[in-house]
Tab-separated table of C-alpha atoms in Angstrom:
chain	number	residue	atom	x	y	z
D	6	UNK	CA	127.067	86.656	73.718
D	7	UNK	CA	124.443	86.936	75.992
D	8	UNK	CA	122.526	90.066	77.346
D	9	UNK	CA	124.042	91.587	80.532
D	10	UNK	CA	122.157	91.027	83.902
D	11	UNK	CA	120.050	93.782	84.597
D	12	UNK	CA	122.401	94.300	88.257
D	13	UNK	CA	125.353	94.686	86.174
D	14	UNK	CA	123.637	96.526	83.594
D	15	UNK	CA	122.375	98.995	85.819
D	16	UNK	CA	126.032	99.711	87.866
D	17	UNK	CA	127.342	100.571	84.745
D	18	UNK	CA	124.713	103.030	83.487
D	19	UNK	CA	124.886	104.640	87.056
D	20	UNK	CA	128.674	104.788	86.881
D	21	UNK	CA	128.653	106.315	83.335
D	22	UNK	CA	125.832	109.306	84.116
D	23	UNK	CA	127.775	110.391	87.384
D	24	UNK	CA	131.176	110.476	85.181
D	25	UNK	CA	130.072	111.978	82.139
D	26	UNK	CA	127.844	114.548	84.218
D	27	UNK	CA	124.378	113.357	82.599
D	28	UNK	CA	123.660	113.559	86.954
D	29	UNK	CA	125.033	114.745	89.572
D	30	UNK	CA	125.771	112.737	92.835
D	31	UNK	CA	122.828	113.393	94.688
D	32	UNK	CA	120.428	112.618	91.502
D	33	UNK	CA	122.214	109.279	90.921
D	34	UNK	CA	122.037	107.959	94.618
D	35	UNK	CA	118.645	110.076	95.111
D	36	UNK	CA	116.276	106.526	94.647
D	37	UNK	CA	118.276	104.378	97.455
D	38	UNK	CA	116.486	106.669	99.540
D	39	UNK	CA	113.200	105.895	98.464
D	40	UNK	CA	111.092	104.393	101.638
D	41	UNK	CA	109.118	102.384	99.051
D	42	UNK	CA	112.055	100.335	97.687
D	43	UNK	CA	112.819	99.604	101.351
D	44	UNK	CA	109.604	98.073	101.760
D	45	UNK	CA	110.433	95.583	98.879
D	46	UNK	CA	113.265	94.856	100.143
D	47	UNK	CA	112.266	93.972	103.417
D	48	UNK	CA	109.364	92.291	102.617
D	49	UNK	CA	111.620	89.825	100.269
D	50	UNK	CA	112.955	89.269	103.755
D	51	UNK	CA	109.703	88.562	105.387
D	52	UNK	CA	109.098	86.236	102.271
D	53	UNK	CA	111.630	83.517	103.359
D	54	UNK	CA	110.451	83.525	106.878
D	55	UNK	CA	107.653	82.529	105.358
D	56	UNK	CA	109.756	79.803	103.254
D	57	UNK	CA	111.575	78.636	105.871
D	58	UNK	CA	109.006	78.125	108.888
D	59	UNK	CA	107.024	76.253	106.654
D	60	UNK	CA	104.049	77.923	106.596
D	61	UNK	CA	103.663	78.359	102.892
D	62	UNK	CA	103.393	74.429	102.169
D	63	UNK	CA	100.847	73.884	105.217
D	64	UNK	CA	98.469	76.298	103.102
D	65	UNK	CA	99.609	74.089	100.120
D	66	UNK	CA	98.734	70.957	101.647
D	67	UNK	CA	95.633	71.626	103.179
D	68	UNK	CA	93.777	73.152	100.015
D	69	UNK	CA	95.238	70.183	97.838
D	70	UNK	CA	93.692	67.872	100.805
D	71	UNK	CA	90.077	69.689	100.590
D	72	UNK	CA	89.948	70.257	96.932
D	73	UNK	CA	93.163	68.229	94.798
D	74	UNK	CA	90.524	65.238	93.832
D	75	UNK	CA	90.704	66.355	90.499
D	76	UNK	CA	93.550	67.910	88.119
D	77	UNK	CA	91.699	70.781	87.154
D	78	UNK	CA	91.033	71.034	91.658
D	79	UNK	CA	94.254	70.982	92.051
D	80	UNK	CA	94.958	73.616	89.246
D	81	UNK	CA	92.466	76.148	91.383
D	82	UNK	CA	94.325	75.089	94.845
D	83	UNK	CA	97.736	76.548	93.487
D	84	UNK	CA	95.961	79.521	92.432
D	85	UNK	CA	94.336	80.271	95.617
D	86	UNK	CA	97.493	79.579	97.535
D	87	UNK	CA	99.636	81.907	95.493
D	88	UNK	CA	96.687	84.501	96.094
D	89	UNK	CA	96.634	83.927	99.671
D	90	UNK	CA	100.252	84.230	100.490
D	91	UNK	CA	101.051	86.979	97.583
D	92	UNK	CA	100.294	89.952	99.642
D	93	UNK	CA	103.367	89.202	101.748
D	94	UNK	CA	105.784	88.419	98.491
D	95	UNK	CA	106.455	91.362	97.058
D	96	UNK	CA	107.997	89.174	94.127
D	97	UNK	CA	106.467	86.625	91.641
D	98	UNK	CA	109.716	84.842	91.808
D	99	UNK	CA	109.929	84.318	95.149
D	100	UNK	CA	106.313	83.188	95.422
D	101	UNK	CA	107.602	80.506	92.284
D	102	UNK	CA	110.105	79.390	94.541
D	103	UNK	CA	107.266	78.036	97.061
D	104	UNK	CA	104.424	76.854	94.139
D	105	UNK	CA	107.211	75.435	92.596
D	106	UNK	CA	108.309	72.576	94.558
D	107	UNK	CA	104.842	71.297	95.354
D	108	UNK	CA	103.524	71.205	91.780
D	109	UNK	CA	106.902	69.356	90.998
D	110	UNK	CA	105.998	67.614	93.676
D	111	UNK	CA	102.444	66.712	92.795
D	112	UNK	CA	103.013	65.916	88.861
D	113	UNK	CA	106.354	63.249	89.971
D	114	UNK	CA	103.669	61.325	92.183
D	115	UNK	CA	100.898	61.141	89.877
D	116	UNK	CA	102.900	59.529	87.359
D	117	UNK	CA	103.570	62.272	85.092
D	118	UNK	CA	107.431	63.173	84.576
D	119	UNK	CA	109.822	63.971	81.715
D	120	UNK	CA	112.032	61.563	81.726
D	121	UNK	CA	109.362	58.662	80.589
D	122	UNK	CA	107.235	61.644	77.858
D	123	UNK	CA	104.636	61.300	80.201
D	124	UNK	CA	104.711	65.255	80.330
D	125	UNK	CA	101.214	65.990	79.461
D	126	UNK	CA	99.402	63.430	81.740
D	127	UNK	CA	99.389	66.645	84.400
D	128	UNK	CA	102.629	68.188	84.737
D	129	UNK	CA	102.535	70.257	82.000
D	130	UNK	CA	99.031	71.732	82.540
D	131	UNK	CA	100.045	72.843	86.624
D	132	UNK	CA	103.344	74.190	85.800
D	133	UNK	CA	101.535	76.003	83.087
D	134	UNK	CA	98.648	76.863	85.334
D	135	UNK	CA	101.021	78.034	88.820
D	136	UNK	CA	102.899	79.958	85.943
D	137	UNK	CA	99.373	82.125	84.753
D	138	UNK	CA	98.627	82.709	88.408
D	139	UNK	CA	101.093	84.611	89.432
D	140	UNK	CA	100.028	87.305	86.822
D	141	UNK	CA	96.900	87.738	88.264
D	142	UNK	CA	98.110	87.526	92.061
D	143	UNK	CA	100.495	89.883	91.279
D	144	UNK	CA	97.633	91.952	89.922
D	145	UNK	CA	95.435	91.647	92.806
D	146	UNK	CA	97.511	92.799	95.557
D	147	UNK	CA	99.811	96.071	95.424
D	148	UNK	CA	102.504	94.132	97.503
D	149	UNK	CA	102.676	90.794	95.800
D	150	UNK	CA	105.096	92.543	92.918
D	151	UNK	CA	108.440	94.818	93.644
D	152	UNK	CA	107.113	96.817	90.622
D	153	UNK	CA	103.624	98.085	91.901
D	154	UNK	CA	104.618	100.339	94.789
D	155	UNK	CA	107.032	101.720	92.167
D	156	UNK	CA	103.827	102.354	89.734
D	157	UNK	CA	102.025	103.628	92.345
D	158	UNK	CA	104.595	106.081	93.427
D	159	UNK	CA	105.223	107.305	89.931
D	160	UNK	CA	101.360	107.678	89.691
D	161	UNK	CA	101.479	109.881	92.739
D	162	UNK	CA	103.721	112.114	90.621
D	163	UNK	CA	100.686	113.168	88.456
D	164	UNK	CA	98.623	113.699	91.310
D	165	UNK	CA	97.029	109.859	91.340
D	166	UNK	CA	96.945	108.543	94.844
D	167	UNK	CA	96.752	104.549	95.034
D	168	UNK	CA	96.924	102.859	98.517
D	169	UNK	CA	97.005	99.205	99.462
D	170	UNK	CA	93.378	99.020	100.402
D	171	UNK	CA	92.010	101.304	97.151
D	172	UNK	CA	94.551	98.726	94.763
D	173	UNK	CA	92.802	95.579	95.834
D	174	UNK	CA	89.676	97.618	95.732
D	175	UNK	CA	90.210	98.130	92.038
D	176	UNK	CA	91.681	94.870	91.108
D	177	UNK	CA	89.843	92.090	93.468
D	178	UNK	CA	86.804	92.000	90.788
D	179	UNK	CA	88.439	91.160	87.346
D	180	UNK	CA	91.222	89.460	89.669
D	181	UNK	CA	88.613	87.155	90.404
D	182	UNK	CA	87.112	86.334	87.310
D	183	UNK	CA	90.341	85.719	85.924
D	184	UNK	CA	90.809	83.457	88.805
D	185	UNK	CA	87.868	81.411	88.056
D	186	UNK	CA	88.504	81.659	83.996
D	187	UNK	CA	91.842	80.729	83.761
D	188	UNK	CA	92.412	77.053	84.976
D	189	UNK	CA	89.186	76.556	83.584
D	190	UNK	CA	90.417	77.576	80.132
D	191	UNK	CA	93.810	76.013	80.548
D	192	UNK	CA	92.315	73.094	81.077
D	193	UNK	CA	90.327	73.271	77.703
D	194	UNK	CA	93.444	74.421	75.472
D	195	UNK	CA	95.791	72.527	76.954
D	196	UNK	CA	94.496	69.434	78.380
D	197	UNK	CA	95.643	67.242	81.354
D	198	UNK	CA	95.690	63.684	79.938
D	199	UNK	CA	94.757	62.711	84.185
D	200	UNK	CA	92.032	64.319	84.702
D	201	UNK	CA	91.154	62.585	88.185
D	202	UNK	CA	93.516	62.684	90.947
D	203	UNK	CA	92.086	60.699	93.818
D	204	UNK	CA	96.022	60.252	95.208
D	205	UNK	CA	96.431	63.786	95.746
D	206	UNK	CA	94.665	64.409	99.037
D	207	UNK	CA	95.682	61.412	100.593
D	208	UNK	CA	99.540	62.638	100.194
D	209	UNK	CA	98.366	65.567	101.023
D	210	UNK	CA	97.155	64.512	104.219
D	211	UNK	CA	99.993	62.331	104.721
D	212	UNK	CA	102.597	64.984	104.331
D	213	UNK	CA	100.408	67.229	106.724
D	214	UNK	CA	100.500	64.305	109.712
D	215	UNK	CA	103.960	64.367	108.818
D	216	UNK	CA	104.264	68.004	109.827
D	217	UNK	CA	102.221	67.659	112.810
D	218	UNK	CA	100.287	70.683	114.526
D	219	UNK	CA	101.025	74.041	113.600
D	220	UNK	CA	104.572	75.157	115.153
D	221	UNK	CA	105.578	78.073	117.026
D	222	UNK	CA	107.570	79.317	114.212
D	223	UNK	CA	104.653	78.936	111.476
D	224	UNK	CA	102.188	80.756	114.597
D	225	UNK	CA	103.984	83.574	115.055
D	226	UNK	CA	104.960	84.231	111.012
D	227	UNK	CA	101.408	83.648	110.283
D	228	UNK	CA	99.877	85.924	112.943
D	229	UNK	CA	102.736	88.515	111.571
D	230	UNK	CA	101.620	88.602	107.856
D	231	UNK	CA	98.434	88.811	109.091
D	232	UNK	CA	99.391	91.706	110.907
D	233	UNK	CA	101.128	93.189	108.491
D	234	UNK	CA	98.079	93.064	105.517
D	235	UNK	CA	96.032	94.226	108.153
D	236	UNK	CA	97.978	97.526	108.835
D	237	UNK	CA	99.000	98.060	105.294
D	238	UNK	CA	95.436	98.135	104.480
D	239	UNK	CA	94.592	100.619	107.584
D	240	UNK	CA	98.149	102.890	107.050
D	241	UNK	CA	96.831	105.853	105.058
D	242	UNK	CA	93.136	105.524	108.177
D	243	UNK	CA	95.964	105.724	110.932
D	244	UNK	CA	98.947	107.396	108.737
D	245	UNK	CA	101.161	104.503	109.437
D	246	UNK	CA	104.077	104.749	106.839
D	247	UNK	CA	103.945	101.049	105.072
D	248	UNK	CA	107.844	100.445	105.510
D	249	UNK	CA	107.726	101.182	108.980
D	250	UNK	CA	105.485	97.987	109.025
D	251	UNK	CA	107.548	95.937	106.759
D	252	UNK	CA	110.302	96.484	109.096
D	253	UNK	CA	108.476	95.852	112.691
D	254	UNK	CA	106.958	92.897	110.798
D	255	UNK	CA	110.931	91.799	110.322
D	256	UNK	CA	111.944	92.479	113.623
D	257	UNK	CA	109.493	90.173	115.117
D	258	UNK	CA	110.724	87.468	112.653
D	259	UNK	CA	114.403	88.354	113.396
D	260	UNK	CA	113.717	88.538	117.541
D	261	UNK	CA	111.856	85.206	117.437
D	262	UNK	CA	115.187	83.952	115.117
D	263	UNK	CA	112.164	83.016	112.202
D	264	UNK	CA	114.351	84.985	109.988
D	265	UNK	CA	118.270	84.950	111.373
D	266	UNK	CA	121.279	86.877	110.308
D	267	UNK	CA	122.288	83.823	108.548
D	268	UNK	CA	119.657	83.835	106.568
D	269	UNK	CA	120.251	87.436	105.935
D	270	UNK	CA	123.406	87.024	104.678
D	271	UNK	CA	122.161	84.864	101.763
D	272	UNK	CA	119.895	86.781	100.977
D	273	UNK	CA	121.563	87.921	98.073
D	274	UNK	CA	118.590	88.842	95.677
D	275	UNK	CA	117.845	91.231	98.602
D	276	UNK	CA	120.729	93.622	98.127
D	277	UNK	CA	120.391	92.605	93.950
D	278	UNK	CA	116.968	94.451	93.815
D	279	UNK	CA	117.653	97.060	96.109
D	280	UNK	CA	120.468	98.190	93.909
D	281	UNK	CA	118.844	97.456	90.473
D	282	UNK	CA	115.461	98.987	91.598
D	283	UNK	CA	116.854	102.361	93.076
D	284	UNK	CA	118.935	102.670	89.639
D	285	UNK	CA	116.224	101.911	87.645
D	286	UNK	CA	113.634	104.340	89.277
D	287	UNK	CA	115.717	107.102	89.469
D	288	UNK	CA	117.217	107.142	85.808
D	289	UNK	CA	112.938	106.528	85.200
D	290	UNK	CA	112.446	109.811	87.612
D	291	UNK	CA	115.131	111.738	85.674
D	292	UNK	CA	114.149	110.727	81.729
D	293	UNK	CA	110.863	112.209	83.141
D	294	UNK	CA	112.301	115.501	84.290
D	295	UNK	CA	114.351	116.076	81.944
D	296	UNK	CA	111.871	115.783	79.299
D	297	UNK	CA	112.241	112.645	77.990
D	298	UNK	CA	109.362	111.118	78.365
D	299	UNK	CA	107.113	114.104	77.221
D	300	UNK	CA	108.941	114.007	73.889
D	301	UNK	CA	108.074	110.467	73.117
D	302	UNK	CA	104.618	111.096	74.939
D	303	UNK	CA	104.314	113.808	72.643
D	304	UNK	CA	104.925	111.662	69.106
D	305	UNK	CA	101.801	109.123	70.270
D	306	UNK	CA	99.387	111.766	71.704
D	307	UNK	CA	100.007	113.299	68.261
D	308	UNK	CA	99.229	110.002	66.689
D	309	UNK	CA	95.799	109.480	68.876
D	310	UNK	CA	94.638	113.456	68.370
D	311	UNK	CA	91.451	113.678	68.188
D	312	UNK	CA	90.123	110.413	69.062
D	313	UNK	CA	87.675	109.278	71.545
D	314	UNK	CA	88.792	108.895	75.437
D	315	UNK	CA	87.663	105.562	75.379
D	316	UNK	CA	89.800	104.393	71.974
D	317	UNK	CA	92.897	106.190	73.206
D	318	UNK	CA	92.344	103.735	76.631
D	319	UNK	CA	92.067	100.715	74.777
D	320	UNK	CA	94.578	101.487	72.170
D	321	UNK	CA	97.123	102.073	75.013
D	322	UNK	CA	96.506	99.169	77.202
D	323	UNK	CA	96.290	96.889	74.266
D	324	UNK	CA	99.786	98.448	72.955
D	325	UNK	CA	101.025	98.245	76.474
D	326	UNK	CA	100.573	94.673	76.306
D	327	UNK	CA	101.502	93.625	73.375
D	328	UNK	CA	104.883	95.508	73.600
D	329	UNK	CA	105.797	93.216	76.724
D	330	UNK	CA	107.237	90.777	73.807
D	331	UNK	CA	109.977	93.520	73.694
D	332	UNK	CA	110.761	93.211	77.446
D	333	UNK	CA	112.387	90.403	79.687
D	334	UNK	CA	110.800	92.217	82.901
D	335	UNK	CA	108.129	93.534	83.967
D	336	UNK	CA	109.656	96.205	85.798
D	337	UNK	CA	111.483	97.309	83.240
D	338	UNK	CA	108.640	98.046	80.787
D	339	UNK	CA	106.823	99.507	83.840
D	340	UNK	CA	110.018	102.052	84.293
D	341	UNK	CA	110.538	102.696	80.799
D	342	UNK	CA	106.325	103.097	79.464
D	343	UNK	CA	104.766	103.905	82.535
D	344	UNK	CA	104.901	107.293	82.920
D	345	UNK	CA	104.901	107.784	79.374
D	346	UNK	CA	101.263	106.058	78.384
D	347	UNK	CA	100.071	107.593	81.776
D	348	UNK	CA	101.170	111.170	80.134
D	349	UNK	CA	99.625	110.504	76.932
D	350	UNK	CA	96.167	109.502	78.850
D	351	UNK	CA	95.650	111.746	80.825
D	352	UNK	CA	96.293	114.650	77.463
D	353	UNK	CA	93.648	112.534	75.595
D	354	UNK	CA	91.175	112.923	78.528
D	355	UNK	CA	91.373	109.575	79.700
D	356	UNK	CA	89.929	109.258	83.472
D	357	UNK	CA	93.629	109.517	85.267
D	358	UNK	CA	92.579	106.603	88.079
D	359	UNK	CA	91.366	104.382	85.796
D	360	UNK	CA	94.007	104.674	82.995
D	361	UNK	CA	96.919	104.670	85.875
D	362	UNK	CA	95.648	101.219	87.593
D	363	UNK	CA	94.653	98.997	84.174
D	364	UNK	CA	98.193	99.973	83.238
D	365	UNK	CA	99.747	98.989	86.456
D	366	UNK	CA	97.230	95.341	85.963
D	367	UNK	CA	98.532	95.273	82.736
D	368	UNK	CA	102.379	95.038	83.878
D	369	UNK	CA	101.263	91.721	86.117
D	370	UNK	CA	98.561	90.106	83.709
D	371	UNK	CA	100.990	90.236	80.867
D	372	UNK	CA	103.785	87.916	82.490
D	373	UNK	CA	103.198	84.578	80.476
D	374	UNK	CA	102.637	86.456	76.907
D	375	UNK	CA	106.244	85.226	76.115
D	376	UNK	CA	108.519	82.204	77.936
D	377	UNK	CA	110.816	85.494	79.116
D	378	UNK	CA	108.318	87.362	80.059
D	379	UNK	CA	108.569	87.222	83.368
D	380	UNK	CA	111.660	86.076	85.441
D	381	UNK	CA	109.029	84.075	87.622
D	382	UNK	CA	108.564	81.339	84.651
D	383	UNK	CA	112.433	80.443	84.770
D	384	UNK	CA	111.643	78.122	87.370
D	385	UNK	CA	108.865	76.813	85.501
D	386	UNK	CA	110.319	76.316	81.956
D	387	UNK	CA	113.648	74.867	83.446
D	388	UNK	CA	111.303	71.768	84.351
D	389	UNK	CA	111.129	71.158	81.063
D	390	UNK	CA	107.305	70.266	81.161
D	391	UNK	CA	106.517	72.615	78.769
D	392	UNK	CA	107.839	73.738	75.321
D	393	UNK	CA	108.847	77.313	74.232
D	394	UNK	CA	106.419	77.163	71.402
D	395	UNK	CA	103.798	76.291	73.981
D	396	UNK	CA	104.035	78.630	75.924
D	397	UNK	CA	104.184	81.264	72.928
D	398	UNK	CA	100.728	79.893	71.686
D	399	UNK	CA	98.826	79.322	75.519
D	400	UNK	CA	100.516	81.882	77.041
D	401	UNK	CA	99.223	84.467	74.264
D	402	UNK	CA	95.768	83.198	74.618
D	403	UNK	CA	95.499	83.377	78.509
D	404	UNK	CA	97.291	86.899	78.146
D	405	UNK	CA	94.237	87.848	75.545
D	406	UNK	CA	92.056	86.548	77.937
D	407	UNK	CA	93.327	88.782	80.489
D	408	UNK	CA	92.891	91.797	78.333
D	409	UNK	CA	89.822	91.197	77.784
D	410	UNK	CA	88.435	90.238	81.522
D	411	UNK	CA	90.466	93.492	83.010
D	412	UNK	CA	89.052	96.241	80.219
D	413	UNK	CA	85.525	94.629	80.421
D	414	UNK	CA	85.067	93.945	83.691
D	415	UNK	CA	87.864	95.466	85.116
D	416	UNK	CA	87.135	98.925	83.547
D	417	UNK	CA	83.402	98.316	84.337
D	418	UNK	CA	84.150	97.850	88.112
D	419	UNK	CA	86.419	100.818	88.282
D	420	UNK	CA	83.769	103.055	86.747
D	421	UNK	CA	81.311	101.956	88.975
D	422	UNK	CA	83.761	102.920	92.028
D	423	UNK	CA	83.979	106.071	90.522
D	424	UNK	CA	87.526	106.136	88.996
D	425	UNK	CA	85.852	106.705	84.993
């Protein structure tokens, strides 16, 4: 029998702590009110305008046209699209659900499909590819994952402020390098047998005449999401709460019927993570209060007394990483070790900025360490271009190579902004 869905999961456990009085009413329903899990939720919204008007694909297209010549070309276009349109998908998934299609798209024209074992010839190397980069454009934007503004609010519970503009501060350096590392080193462990793809920008093109000039739909959801980065990045200059946004940015969708209430009403996963997230966070909130978390925070700062700031900080990343082969979500490992390894840290004398945003990295850069690792390479594994065991043995050494990129570089950067 299989494990239970994390939605169902978490009804129960809320049911069972009001009813055996492990909380009381107003602790149990106390995270539905948090503003910041409104923002995901609405922002999951704004996501599918984004879908639907069509917007997403014309970025698609016209980076494949300028720069999908190649396989490894094309590899770097998905990237950069996912990086471009991530600040405005608060969800890996969702931003699967665009790269998706087109790299399906791309690997079925060039000749490359399952059915015939011709797999390898590209397929397999941009599925695996669009699957790595939405680790690391989850890690360079606080919006482009549900679980950041949860990290970042449970970092503002030690005292740890982290904005929009100060997160891609911190991350845009080692977010980068990893950008320009990891197709590169995909494409040298695991090998496109095409590695030309002359095709590529002439469908492109093709499919963009096809679409014709921008529409009024894609003009006014683009000049929205612009909009909206623009005054997350400015909120804590001209204290504009960051929901607010999120929902004004809606409304505009909704008035211009971008984003209808028929599309509202299947937008199931929207009510899904609004529930499972406010569970989550406050039974996180409460383990935390009611001492919980110090107790197992206690057992490893006992285990790394005495030692070094700098070995506790590697130590914990690296063990924050590697014990993602325990989890099936991100969020959940974020919500369970979080506040925990933050704890510890910060005892040991670790810099409390720099310790709380590598682990917060960590939590995006470690999504393709395992095939579950992330519910954002469903999509990708259900195509069946890539094995389990493959993924198991690239994924591991692109999530190294993360680790090593974001505590060399990454920590580097950070200490040269003045969080060490």
């Amino acid at each position: 029998m299989g494990a239970l869905p994390i939605f169902v999961a978490s009804i129960i456990a809320l049911s069972v702590s009001i009813f055996t009085s492990t909380l009381n009413t107003k602790q149990a329903y106390s995270g539905f009110s948090e503003s910041f899990i409104l923002l995901i939720v609405v922002a999951f919204l704004v996501s599918r305008a984004v879908v639907k008007s069509g917007l997403g694909k014309r970025v698609a297209m016209h980076l494949i046209s300028r720069f999908g010549k190649s396989t490894i070309g094309l590899g770097y276009s998905m990237f950069t699209t996912d990086m471009l349109i991530a600040a405005a998908f608060p969800s890996n998934t969702a931003r699967s659900g665009v790269l998706y299609p087109i790299v399906n798209s791309l690997a079925h024209d060039s000749g490359s499909k399952i059915s015939d074992g011709t797999r390898k010839k590209m397929g397999a190397y941009l599925m695996m590819n669009s699957m790595a980069g939405l680790g690391i454009s989850s890690a360079l934007w606080l919006t482009a994952m549900a679980s950041n503004p949860i990290g970042a609010q449970i970092a503002n519970d030690f005292g740890i402020e982290i904005t929009f503009d100060s997160w891609f501060l911190a991350s845009v350096v080692p977010s980068l390098v990893a950008f320009i590392v990891i197709p590169r080193l995909l494409y040298i462990i695991y090998p496109p047998e095409i590695k030309e793809t002359p095709q590529a920008p002439i469908m492109a093109k093709e499919t963009l005449k096809k679409m014709g000039k921008m529409s009024k739909n894609e003009w006014i959801t683009a000049i929205t999401f612009i909009t909206m980065v623009v005054f997350w990045s400015l909120s804590s200059i001209l204290f504009i709460d960051k929901t607010a946004i999120a929902f004004a940015g809606l409304s505009v969708l909704m008035v211009s019927k971008i984003f209808t209430i028929e599309d509202l009403k299947g937008q199931g996963e929207a009510l899904n993570t609004l529930i499972w997230f406010s569970v989550l966070y406050t039974f996180s909130t409460y383990l935390n209060k009611f001492g919980f978390m110090n107790f197992i925070g206690d057992h490893i700062a006992n285990s790394l007394y005495g030692m070094p700031w700098q070995m506790v900080y590697v130590i914990l990343v690296v063990s924050y990483v590697l014990i993602h082969y325990l989890f099936v979500s991100q969020t959940a490992q974020m919500l369970a070790l979080y506040s925990v390894f933050l704890s510890v840290a910060i005892t040991s004398k670790v810099p409390a900025d720099l310790i709380a945003f590598m682990l917060l990295f960590a939590t995006n850069f470690n999504s393709v360490i395992t095939p579950q690792g992330s519910s954002a390479n469903v999509i990708f594994i259900s195509s069946e271009y890539m094995k389990p065991t493959e993924i198991y043995k690239v994924g591991g050494i692109l999530t190294l190579t993360n680790t090593i990129i974001f505590l060399t570089i990454g920590t580097a950067w950070m200490m040269f902004l003045g969080y060490g």
